[in-house]
Tab-separated table of C-alpha atoms in Angstrom:
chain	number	residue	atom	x	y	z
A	141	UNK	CA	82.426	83.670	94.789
A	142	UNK	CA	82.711	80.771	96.962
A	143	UNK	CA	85.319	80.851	99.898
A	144	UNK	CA	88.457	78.960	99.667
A	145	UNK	CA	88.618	75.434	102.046
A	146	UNK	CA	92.210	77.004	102.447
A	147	UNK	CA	90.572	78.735	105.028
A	148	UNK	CA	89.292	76.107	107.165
A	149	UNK	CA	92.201	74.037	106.299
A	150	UNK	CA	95.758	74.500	107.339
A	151	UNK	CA	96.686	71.260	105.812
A	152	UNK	CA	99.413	72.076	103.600
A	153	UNK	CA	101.151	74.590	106.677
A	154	UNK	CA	100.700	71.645	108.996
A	155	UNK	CA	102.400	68.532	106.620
A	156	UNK	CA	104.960	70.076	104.609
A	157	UNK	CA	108.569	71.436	104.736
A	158	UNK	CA	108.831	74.760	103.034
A	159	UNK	CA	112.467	75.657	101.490
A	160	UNK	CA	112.861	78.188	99.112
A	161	UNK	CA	115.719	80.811	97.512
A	162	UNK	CA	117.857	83.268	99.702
A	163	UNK	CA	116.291	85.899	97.281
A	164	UNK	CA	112.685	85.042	98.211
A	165	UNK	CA	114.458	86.916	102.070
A	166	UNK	CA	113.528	90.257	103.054
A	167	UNK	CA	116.994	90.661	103.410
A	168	UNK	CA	118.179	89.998	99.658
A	169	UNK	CA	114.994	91.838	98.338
A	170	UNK	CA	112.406	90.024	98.488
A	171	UNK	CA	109.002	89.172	100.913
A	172	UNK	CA	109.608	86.718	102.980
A	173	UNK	CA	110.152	88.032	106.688
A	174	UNK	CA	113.543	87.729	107.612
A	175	UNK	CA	112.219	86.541	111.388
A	176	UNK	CA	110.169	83.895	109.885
A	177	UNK	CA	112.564	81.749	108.329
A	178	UNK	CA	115.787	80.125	109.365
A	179	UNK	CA	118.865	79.405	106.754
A	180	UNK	CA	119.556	75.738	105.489
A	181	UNK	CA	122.395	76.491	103.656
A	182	UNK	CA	123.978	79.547	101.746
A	183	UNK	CA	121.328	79.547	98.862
A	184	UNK	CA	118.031	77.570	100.770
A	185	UNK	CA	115.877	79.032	103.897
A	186	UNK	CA	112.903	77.165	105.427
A	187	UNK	CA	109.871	78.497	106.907
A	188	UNK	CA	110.308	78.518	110.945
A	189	UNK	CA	108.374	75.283	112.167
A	190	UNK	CA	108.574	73.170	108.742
A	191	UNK	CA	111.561	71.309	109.466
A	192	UNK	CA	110.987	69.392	112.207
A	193	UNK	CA	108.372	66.941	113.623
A	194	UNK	CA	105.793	67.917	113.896
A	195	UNK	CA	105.446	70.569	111.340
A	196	UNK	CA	103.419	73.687	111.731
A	197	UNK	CA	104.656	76.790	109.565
A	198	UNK	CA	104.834	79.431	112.663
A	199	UNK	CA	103.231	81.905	109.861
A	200	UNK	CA	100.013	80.035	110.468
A	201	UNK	CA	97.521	80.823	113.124
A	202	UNK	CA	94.191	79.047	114.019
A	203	UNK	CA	93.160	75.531	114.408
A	204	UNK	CA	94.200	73.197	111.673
A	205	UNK	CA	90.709	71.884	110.078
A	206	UNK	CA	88.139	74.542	111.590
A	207	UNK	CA	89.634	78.256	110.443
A	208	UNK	CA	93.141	78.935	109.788
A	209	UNK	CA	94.787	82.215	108.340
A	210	UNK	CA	98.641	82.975	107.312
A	211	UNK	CA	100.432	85.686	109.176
A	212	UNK	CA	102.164	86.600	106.129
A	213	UNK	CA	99.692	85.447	103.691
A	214	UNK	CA	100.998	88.386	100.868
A	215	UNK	CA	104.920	87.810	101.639
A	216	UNK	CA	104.566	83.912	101.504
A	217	UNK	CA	107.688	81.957	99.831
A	218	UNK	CA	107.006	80.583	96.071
A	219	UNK	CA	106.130	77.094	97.544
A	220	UNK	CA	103.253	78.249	99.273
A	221	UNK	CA	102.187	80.138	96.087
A	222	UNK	CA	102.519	77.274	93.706
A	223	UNK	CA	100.498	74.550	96.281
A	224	UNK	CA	96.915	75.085	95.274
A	225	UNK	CA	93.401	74.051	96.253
A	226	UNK	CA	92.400	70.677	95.388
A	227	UNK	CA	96.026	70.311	93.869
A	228	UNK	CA	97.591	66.512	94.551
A	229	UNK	CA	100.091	68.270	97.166
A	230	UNK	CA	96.248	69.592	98.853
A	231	UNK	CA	94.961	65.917	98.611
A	232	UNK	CA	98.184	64.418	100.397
A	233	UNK	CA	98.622	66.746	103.281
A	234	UNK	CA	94.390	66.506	104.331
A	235	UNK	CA	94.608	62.527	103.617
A	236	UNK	CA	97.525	62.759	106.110
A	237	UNK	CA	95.683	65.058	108.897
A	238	UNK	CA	92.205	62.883	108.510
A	239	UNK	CA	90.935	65.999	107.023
A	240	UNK	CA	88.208	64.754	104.193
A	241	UNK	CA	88.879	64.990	100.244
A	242	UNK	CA	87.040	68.677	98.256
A	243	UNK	CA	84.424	67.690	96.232
């Protein structure tokens, strides 16, 4: 099996604001680190470094475009689940970094 570009990318962690469900919290039961993500409002939290200029998720490590890796890569919110490889959301955020189209 080939290796995912997500690897080598970073794209998506480096472009994109990431808000998801109170519930998705450690705190309320579910994965997401409590000390990762910061509250928007009563119901919406945002991964830590995704809502502001520039965004980089603090859950990702490496160098955007050479190798990359998620601190929390199981626990992730459902927004980081649901944007995949080669997906339109994946074209957008590596057209916007200069990073070249998958084959």
């Amino acid at each position: 099996m080939a290796e995912s570009a997500c690897t080598s990318c970073g794209a998506c962690c480096a472009c994109f604001r990431v808000e998801f469900s109170v519930y998705e919290m450690a705190f309320a039961g579910g994965t997401v680190p409590d000390d990762l993500a910061d509250e928007v409002n009563g119901n919406t939290w945002r991964m830590q470094g995704t809502g502001s200029v520039p965004i980089r998720c603090t859950a990702l490590t490496g160098t955007v475009g050479e190798q990359v890796g998620c601190r929390i890569y199981p626990l992730r919110p459902a927004p980081c689940h649901e944007l995949v490889e080669g997906s339109e959301g994946c074209r957008r955020a590596r057209a916007k970094l200069g990073l070249p189209a998958l084959e």
